[in-house]
Coordinates of C-alpha atoms in Angstrom, one line a residue:
X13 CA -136.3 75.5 101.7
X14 CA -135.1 73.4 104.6
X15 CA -131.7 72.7 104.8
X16 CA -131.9 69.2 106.2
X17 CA -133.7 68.9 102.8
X18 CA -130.4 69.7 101.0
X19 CA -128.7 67.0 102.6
X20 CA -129.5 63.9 100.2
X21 CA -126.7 61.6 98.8
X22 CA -127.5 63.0 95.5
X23 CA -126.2 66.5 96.5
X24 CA -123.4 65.3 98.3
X25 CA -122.3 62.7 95.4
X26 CA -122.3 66.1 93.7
X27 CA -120.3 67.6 96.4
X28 CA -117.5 65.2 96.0
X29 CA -117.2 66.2 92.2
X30 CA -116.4 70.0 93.5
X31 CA -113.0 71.4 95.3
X32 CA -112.3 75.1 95.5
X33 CA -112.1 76.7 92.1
X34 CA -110.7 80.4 93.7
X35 CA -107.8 79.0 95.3
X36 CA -107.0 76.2 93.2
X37 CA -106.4 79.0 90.7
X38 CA -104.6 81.2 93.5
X39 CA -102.6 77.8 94.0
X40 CA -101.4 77.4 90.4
X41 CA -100.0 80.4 89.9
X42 CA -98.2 80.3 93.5
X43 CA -96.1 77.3 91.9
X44 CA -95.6 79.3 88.6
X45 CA -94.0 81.5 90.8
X46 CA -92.8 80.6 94.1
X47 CA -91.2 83.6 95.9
X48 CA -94.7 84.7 96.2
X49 CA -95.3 81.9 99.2
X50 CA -92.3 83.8 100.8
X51 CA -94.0 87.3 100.4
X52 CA -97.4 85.7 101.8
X53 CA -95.9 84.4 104.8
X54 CA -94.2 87.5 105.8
X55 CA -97.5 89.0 106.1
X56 CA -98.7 89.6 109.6
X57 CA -102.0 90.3 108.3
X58 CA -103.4 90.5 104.6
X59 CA -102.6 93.6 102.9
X60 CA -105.5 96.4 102.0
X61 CA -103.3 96.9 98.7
X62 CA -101.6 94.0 97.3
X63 CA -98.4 93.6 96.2
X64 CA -98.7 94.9 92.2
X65 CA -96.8 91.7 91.7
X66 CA -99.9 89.2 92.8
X67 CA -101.3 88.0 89.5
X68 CA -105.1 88.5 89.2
X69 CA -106.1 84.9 90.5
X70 CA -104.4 85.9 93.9
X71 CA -105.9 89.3 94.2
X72 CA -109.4 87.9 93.3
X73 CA -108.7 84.8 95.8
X74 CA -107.7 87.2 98.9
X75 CA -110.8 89.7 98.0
X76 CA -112.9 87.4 100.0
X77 CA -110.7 88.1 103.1
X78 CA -110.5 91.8 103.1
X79 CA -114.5 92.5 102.7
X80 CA -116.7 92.3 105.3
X81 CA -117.9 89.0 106.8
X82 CA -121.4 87.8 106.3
X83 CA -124.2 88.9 108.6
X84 CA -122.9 87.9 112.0
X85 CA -124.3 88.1 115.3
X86 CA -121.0 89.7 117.1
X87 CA -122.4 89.2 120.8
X88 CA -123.2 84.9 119.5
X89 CA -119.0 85.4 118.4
X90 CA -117.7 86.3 121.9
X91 CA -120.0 84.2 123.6
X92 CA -118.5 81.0 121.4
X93 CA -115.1 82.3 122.1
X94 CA -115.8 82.8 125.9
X95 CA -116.9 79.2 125.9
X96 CA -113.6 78.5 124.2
X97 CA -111.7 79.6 126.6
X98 CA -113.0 78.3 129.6
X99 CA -113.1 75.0 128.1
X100 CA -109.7 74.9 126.1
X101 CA -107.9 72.1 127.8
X102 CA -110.4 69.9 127.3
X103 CA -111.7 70.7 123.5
X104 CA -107.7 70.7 122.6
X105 CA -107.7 67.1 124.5
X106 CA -111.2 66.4 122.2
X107 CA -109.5 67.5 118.9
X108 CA -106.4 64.1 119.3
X109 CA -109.1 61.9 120.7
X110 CA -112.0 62.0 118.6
X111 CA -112.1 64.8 115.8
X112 CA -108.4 64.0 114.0
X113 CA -108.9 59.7 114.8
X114 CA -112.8 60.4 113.5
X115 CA -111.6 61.6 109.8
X116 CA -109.6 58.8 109.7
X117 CA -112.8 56.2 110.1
X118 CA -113.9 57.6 106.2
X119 CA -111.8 55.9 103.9
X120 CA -112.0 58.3 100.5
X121 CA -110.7 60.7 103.0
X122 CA -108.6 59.1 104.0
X123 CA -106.5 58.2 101.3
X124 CA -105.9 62.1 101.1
X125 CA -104.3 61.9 104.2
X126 CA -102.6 58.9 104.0
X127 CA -100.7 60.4 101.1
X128 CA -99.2 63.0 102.9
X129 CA -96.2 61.1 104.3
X130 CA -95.6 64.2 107.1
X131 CA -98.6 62.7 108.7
X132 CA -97.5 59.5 108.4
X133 CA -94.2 59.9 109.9
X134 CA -94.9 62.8 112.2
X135 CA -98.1 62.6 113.5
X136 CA -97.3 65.5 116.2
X137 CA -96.6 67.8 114.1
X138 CA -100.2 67.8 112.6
X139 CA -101.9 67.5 115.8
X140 CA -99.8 70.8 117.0
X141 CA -100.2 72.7 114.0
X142 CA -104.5 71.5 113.7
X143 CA -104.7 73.0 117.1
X144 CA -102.9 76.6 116.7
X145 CA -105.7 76.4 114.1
X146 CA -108.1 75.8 116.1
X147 CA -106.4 79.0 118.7
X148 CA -106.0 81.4 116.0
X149 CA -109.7 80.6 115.0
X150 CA -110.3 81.9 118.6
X151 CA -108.6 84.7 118.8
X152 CA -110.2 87.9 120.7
X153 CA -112.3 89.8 118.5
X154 CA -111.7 87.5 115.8
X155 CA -114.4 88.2 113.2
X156 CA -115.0 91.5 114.9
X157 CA -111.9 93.4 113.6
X158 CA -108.6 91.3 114.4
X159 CA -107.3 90.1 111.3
X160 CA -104.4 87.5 111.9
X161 CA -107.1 85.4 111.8
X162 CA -107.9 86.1 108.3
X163 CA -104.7 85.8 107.3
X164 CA -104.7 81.9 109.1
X165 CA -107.8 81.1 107.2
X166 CA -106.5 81.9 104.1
X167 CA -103.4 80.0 104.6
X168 CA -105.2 77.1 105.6
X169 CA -107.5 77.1 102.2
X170 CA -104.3 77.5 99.6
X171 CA -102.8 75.0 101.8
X172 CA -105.7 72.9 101.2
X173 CA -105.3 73.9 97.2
X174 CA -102.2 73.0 96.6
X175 CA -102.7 69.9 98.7
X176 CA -104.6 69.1 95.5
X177 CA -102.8 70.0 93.6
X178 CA -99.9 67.9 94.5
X179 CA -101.9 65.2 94.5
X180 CA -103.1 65.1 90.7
X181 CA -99.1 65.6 89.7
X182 CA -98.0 62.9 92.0
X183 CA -100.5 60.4 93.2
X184 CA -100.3 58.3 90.0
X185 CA -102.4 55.5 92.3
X186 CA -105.6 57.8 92.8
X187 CA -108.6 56.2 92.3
X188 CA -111.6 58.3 91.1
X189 CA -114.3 56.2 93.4
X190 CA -112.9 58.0 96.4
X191 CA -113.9 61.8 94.6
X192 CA -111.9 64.4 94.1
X193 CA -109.2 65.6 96.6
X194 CA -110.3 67.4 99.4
X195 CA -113.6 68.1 97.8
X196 CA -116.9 69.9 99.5
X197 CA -118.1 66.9 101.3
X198 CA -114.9 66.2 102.7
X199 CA -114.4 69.5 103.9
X200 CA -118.2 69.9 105.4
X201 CA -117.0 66.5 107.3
X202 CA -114.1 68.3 108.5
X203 CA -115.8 71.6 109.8
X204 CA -118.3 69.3 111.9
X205 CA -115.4 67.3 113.9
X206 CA -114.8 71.0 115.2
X207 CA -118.3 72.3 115.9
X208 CA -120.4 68.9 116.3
X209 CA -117.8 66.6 117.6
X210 CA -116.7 68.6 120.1
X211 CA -120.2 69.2 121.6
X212 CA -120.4 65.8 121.6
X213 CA -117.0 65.1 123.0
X214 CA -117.7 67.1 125.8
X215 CA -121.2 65.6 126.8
X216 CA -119.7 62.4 126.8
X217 CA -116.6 63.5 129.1
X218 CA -119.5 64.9 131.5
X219 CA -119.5 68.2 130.4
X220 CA -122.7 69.6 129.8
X221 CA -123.1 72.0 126.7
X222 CA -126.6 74.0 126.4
X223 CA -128.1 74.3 123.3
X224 CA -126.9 77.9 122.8
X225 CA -123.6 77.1 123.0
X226 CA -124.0 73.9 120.7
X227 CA -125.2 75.7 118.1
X228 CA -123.2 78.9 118.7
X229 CA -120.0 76.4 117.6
X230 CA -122.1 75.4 114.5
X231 CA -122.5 79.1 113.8
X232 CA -119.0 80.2 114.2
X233 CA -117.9 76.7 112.5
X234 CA -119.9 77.7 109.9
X235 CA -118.3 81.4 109.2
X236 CA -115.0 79.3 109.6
X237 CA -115.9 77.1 106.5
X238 CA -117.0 80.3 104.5
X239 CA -113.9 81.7 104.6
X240 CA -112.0 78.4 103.5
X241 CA -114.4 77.7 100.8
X242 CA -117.1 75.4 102.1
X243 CA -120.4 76.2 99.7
X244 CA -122.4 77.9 102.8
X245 CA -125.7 76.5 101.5
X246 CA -124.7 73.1 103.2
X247 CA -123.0 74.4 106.0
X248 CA -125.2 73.3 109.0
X249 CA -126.2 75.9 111.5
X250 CA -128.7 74.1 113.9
X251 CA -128.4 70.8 116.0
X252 CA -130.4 69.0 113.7
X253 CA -129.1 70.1 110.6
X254 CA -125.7 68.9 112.1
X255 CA -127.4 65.5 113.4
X256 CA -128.6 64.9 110.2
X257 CA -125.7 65.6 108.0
X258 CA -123.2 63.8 109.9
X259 CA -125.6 61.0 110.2
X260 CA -126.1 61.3 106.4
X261 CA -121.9 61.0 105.8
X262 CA -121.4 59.0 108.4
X263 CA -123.7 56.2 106.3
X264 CA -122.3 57.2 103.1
X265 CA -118.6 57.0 104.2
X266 CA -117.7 54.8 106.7
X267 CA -116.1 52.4 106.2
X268 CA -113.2 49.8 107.1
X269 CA -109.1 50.9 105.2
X270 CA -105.8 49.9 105.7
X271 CA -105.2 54.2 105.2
X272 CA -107.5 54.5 108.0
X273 CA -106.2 52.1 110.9
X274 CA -102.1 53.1 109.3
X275 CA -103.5 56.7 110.4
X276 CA -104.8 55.8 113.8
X277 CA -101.6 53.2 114.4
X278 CA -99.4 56.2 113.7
X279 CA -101.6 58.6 116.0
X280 CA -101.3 56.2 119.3
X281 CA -97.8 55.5 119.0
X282 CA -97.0 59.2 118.9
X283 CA -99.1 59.4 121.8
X284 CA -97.7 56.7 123.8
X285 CA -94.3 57.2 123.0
X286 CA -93.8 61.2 122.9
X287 CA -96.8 63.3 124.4
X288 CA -98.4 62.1 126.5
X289 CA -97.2 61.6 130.4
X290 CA -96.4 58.5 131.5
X291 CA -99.3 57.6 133.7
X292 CA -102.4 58.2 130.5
X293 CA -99.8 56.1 128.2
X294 CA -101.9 52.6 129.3
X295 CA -105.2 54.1 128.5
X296 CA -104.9 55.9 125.1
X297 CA -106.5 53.2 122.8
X298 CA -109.5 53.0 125.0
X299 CA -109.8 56.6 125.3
X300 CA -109.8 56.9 121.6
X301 CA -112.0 54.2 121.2
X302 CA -114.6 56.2 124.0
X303 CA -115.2 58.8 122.4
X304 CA -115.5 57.5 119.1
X305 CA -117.8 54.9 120.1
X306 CA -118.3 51.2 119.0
X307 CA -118.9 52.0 115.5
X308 CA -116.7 53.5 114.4
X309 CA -113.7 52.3 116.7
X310 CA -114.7 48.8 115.0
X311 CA -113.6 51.0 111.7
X312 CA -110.2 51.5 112.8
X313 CA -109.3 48.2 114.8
X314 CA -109.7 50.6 118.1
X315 CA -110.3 48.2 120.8
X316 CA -111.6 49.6 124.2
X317 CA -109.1 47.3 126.0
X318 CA -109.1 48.9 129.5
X319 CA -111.5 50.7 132.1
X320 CA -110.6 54.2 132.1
X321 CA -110.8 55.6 135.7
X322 CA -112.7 59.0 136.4
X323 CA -109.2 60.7 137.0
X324 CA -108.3 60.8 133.2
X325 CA -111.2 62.6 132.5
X326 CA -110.5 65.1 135.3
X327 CA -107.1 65.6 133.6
X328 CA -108.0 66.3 130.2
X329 CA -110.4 68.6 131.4
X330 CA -107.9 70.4 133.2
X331 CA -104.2 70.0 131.9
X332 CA -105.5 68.1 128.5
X333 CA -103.7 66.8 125.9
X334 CA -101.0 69.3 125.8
X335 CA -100.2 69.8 129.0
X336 CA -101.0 73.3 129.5
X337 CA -102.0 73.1 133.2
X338 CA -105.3 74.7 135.2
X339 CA -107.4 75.7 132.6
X340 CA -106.2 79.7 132.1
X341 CA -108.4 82.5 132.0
X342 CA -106.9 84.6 129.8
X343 CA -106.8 83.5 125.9
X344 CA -102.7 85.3 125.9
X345 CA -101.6 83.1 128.4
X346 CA -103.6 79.9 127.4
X347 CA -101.6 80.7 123.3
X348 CA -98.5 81.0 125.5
X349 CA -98.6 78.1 127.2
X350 CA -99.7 76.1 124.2
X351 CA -96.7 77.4 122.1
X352 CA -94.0 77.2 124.8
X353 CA -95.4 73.4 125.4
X354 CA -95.5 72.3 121.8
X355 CA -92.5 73.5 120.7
X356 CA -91.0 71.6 124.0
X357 CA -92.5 68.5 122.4
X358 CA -91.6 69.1 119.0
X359 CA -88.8 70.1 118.9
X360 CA -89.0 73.3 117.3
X361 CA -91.9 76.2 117.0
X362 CA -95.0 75.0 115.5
X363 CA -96.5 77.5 112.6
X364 CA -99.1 77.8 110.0
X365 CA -97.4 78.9 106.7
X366 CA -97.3 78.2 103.2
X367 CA -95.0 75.4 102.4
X368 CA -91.8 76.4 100.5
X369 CA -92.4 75.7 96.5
X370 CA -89.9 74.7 94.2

C-alpha cells in the first residue's frame, strides 16, 4: 500500500483519539512513586539490567530502547548528521523562527501548549531545551552505538506522558473537539517541523538542500518518532509523503486562536528583549512571518512589517540564533558553545530531565 494513501482525514481523526499507551503506563506509575524520576535522571545512559525496583510498566516501556533499532541505513545516519553539522547555526536559527512559531499556527495544539504556563512565562527556556534536543538527536554515532541519545529520547516521550497526564488531572477547561493531549497526529506534526520544515527553511534562506539530504532528514526524523512513539506506519519517509501530509494537517488544523498568537506574542518578546543582539531586535516579526509565509503568519497576527536586508540571513547562517559564532566543524565544540551560550542567557544550565514529582 502507498503511504500517501494512509494519509486521509479519516485516519488522522483516528489518530487524534490515540496517545502513547507504553509510557502513559510507565508515566502512572512514576507518580505512584516519585524517587524513581530521581533514579532515572541519574542515569547517564539506560541500564542493560534495571533497577529490580522499576515496576513492570517501566521495564516494558524502556525495552524498546535497549533492543536494536529498526533496519537502518548507517552510512544515510552519518550523512544526515554531517549535514547537521555543517549547517547547525542556521537549522538552530530555523527551529525559533519557523518550526516552534509553526505549532503554534494549529490551534488543538495549541491549547496543549498554552497550558503549560513555563512556556508562557519563559519562553527561552523551551527554545534552549528544544534545541539540546535537537543536538543530542545528533550526536556522533547516534543510532550506531552511542546511547545518551537513547536515554534523551526516552526522557522526551515520559515527558510527553506525563504532560498528559497532568493535563486530564488539571485542565478542568479541556475541550474534547481539540483531541486528546498530545496525541499521534500532533506528534507526526511535530516530527515534520524538524525534518520537513527545516528543508524548507533552508531553501527559502538560500540554502539549497538536494533531495538526498531532504529525505535523509525525513529518514532519521522518522527513527526519531519511533523511539518516542509515533505509529511508524504514518511516519513519512519520502518528499512527497511529507508534502502531502503536512499539506493534509495543515488543511485540517489551521486555524486562527487567542492560545496561538499568546504563544507567538510571548516568543518575540523573549526575542527582542533577551536573545537576540541588538541590531536583529527590529526585524524579528518579519523574520518570523518569512519563513512561515502569508498563510499561516495571517494565523498568528504575524505582520511582515519590515524589509529584511540580505545581512540577517548571512547571520543566521553563520552565528544563528544562539550566537554560537562561525559555523564549527567539530560537533564537541559546536555542544560546547551551545551550552556555555545558553546557559549565559538563561541564567542557569539548560537540561533534559524528568521533572521532579510530588
Amino acid at each position: 500500500m502507498n503511504k500517501v494513501d494512509l494519509y486521509t482525514s479519516g485516519n488522522l481523526d483516528q489518530l487524534r483519539k490515540r496517545q502513547d499507551a507504553p509510557a502513559d503506563a510507565a508515566a502512572a506509575d512514576l507518580i505512584q512513586d516519585p524517587q524513581l524520576v530521581s533514579v532515572i535522571n541519574s542515569w547517564d545512559f539506560i541500564p542493560e539490567n534495571l533497577p529490580p525496583a522499576f515496576p513492570d510498566s517501566l521495564k516494558y516501556f524502556f525495552n524498546v530502547f535497549v533492543l536494536p533499532p529498526p533496519l537502518i541505513d548507517p552510512q544515510q545516519i552519518r550523512r544526515t548528521q554531517y549535514f547537521f553539522e555543517k549547517n547547525a547555526s542556521l537549522i538552530l536559527s530555523l527551529l525559533g523562527f519557523y518550526s516552534l512559531p509553526y505549532t503554534y499556527a494549529f490551534a488543538d495544539g495549541a491549547e496543549v501548549l498554552v497550558r503549560s504556563k513555563k512556556i508562557l512565562d519563559n519562553p527561552g527556556k523551551r527554545l534552549s531545551e528544544t534545541a539540546l534536543f535537537v543536538l543530542e538527536c545528533y550526536r556522533p554515532q547516534a543510532f550506531l552505538g552511542e546511547k545518551k541519545v537513547l536515554l534523551v529520547l526516552a526522557k522526551v516521550r515520559l515527558i510527553h506522558a506525563l504532560s498528559r497526564l497532568f493535563i486530564e488531572k488539571y485542565a478542568r477547561d479541556w475541550n474534547p473537539e481539540w483531541g486528546m493531549p498530545i496525541n499521534q497526529e500532533d506528534l507526526l506534526a511535530t516530527n515534520l517541523t524538524f525534518s520537513l520544515l527545516v528543508s524548507r527553511g533552508m531553501e527559502r534562506s538560500g540554502v539549497r538542500v538536494s533531495k538526498e539530504h531532504r529525505e535523509g532528514l525525513l529518514q532519521y526524523w522518522g527513527l526519531i518518532g519511533y523511539y518516542l512513539g509515533i505509529d511508524p506506519a504514518f511516519l513519512p519517509h519520502t518528499s512527497k509523503e511529507a508534502f502531502e501530509l503536512e499539506k493534509l494537517i495543515r488543511k485540517r488544523h489551521l486555524k486562527s486562536s487567542h492560545a496561538g498568537k499568546s504563544l507567538v506574542q510571548s516568543l518575540l518578546h523573549f526575542y527582542q528583549q533577551e536573545l537576540i543582539r541588538p541590531e536583529l531586535a527590529p526585524f524579528m516579526e518579519a523574520i518570523v512571518a518569512f519563513y512561515l509565509g502569508e498563510e499561516i503568519s495571517q494565523v498568528l497576527g504575524l505582520r511582515k512589517t519590515s524589509l529584511i536586508p540580505d545581512w540577517v540571513f548571512r547571520n543566521l547562517s553563520t552565528s544563528g540564533l544562539f550566537s554560537m559564532g562561525s559555523s564549527p566543524s567539530q560537533y564537541s565544540l559546536l555542544y560546547r558553545q551551545f551550552i556555555v551560550q545558553s546557559e549565559k542567557s538563561m541564567g542557569a544550565p539548560v537540561s533534559i530531565a524528568l521533572p521532579p514529582l510530588r
